[in-house]
Amino acid sequence: MIRRRTAPCYIFEGTWWATREVPQVLPYLQALHASDGRLDLSHRTFRSADDLKYWFRRIPKGERAFVYVACHARVGDLYPTDGRSPVTWERLLDSLGAFKTDAIEFLHFGSCGIVDGRDRRGSLQALADASGARWASGYVKDIYWLPSMLLDLALVGELFLPFYHETRTRRPQLKARAQWFLRTYEQLARELGFSGLARNLAGVDALI
């Protein structure tokens, strides 16, 4: 039997106001891996833009990973620790520029209001441009923990994993798959203010 390659998933998680590292997102993705077996998980706690840049730079060229950033956020700025030390939007984009060529395929933020609801396309294009990702997504408003975590798991399991494995043997259409994902989870996605952007190999974007 041919063993299928595991898909790389890098989780960068803030401390959620705590003084010590208590991962909140990691256990859910470990459960997904336990049931599916196709994820190669890596988890790091971050407290600053410099942390993000350091860890982003270490993802190998050509990895085509799913990168998941999870922490508190407000109006485009990340608050990974105490609410007083934000990673501003500008510094976030600068950190994303540390990725090597084709290191990242999907970029997702499990954070409140990281996407500007007045200019969703502009926000997501900026994230995709800075990181080189073919997919960028996040939420336009404050989100509830468990429903958003369930949607995030579906994003990894139902969109990223099939796309990652099929691109090794064929050229699947990311836009079509993303539209199917949104139709399938439309009610939950709309309630949470989920928004995504798919970019094809020619660099043409589709707002999802």
C-alpha positions in Angstrom: 0.0 0.0 0.0 1.3 3.4 -0.9 1.6 5.7 2.1 0.1 9.1 1.4 2.3 12.1 2.3 1.0 14.1 5.3 0.1 17.8 4.7 2.0 20.3 6.8 0.0 22.5 9.1 1.7 25.2 11.2 -0.2 26.7 14.1 0.9 30.0 15.6 -1.1 30.7 18.7 -1.1 33.6 21.2 -1.5 33.0 24.9 -5.1 34.2 25.1 -4.5 36.6 28.1 -2.7 33.8 30.1 0.8 34.3 31.5 1.8 30.8 30.4 1.4 28.7 27.3 -1.9 26.8 27.3 -2.7 25.9 23.7 -6.4 26.2 22.9 -6.4 25.5 19.1 -3.9 22.7 19.0 -6.0 19.9 20.7 -8.8 20.3 18.1 -6.3 19.9 15.2 -4.7 17.0 17.0 -8.1 15.3 17.1 -8.6 16.0 13.4 -5.2 14.4 12.7 -6.1 11.4 15.0 -9.2 10.7 12.9 -7.7 11.5 9.5 -4.0 10.8 9.8 -3.0 13.2 6.9 -1.8 16.2 8.9 1.8 17.0 10.0 1.2 19.4 12.8 3.7 22.0 14.2 2.7 24.4 17.0 4.4 27.5 18.3 3.3 30.2 20.8 4.0 33.7 19.7 4.0 37.0 21.6 5.2 39.5 19.1 5.7 40.4 15.4 9.3 39.3 15.7 8.2 35.9 16.9 6.0 35.5 13.9 8.7 36.6 11.5 11.2 34.2 13.0 8.9 31.2 12.8 7.6 32.1 9.3 11.1 32.3 8.0 11.8 28.7 9.2 9.1 27.1 7.1 10.9 25.4 4.2 10.7 26.6 0.6 8.1 24.6 -1.4 6.3 23.3 1.8 2.9 24.5 0.5 1.7 24.5 4.1 -1.5 25.5 5.9 -0.6 28.4 8.2 -3.1 29.0 11.0 -2.7 32.1 13.2 -4.9 32.2 16.3 -5.1 34.9 19.0 -7.2 37.8 20.0 -7.5 40.6 17.4 -9.3 43.9 17.0 -9.7 46.1 13.8 -6.9 44.3 11.9 -4.4 44.2 14.7 -3.4 41.0 16.6 -3.2 40.9 20.4 -1.3 37.7 21.2 -0.6 38.2 24.9 -1.8 40.9 27.3 -4.0 43.2 25.2 -1.3 45.9 25.4 1.2 44.6 22.9 -0.4 44.5 19.5 1.0 43.2 16.3 -0.2 46.0 14.1 -1.6 45.3 10.6 1.6 46.9 9.1 3.9 44.7 11.1 1.8 41.6 10.4 2.2 42.2 6.6 6.0 42.7 7.2 6.2 39.4 9.1 4.3 37.6 6.3 7.0 38.7 3.9 9.5 36.4 5.6 7.9 33.3 4.0 10.1 31.5 1.4 8.9 30.8 -2.1 5.9 28.5 -2.1 6.3 27.9 1.6 2.6 28.5 2.2 -0.5 27.6 0.3 -3.3 28.5 2.8 -3.2 31.3 5.3 -6.0 31.5 7.9 -6.6 33.7 10.9 -8.8 32.3 13.7 -9.1 35.8 15.2 -11.9 38.4 15.6 -12.1 41.1 13.0 -8.8 40.5 11.2 -10.5 41.2 7.9 -11.8 44.7 7.2 -15.6 44.3 6.6 -15.6 47.5 4.6 -13.0 46.2 2.2 -12.8 42.4 2.4 -11.1 42.0 -0.9 -8.4 44.6 -0.1 -7.6 43.0 3.3 -7.4 39.5 1.9 -5.4 40.5 -1.1 -2.9 42.3 1.1 -2.5 39.1 3.2 -2.1 36.9 0.1 0.3 39.4 -1.6 2.5 39.6 1.5 2.7 35.8 2.2 2.5 34.4 -1.3 -0.5 32.2 -0.3 -3.0 31.0 -2.8 -5.7 31.2 -0.1 -6.2 33.8 2.6 -9.2 33.8 5.0 -10.4 35.2 8.3 -13.4 36.9 10.0 -14.8 40.3 9.7 -16.3 40.6 13.2 -16.1 39.2 16.8 -16.6 35.4 16.7 -17.8 32.7 19.1 -15.1 30.3 20.0 -16.6 26.9 19.4 -18.6 27.6 16.2 -15.6 29.3 14.6 -13.3 26.4 15.7 -15.6 24.0 14.0 -15.6 26.0 10.8 -11.8 26.3 11.0 -11.5 22.5 11.3 -13.8 22.1 8.3 -11.6 24.5 6.4 -8.5 22.3 7.1 -10.3 19.0 6.6 -12.7 19.7 3.7 -10.8 22.3 1.7 -7.1 22.3 2.4 -6.4 18.6 2.7 -8.2 17.4 -0.5 -6.7 20.3 -2.4 -3.2 19.7 -1.1 -3.2 16.0 -2.0 -4.9 16.4 -5.4 -2.4 19.0 -6.6 0.3 16.4 -6.4 -1.4 14.4 -9.2 -3.6 17.0 -11.1 -4.5 20.7 -11.2 -7.7 21.1 -9.2 -9.5 24.4 -9.3 -9.2 26.2 -5.9 -12.0 28.6 -6.7 -14.5 25.9 -7.5 -13.6 23.9 -4.3 -13.8 27.0 -2.2 -17.3 27.8 -3.6 -18.4 24.3 -2.7 -17.0 24.8 0.8 -18.9 28.0 1.3 -22.2 26.4 0.0 -21.7 23.5 2.3 -21.1 25.7 5.4 -22.9 28.8 4.2 -25.1 29.4 7.3 -22.3 29.1 9.8 -19.9 31.0 7.6 -22.3 33.9 7.3 -23.2 34.0 10.9 -19.5 34.2 11.9 -18.5 36.7 9.2 -16.1 34.3 7.5 -14.4 35.6 4.3 -11.8 34.0 2.0 -9.9 34.8 -1.1 -8.8 32.2 -3.7 -6.0 32.9 -6.1 -5.4 30.9 -9.2 -2.0 30.1 -10.8 -2.4 33.1 -13.1 -2.7 35.4 -10.1 -6.5 36.1 -10.6 -8.4 36.5 -7.3 -11.9 35.3 -6.4 -13.6 36.6 -3.3 -15.4 33.8 -1.5 
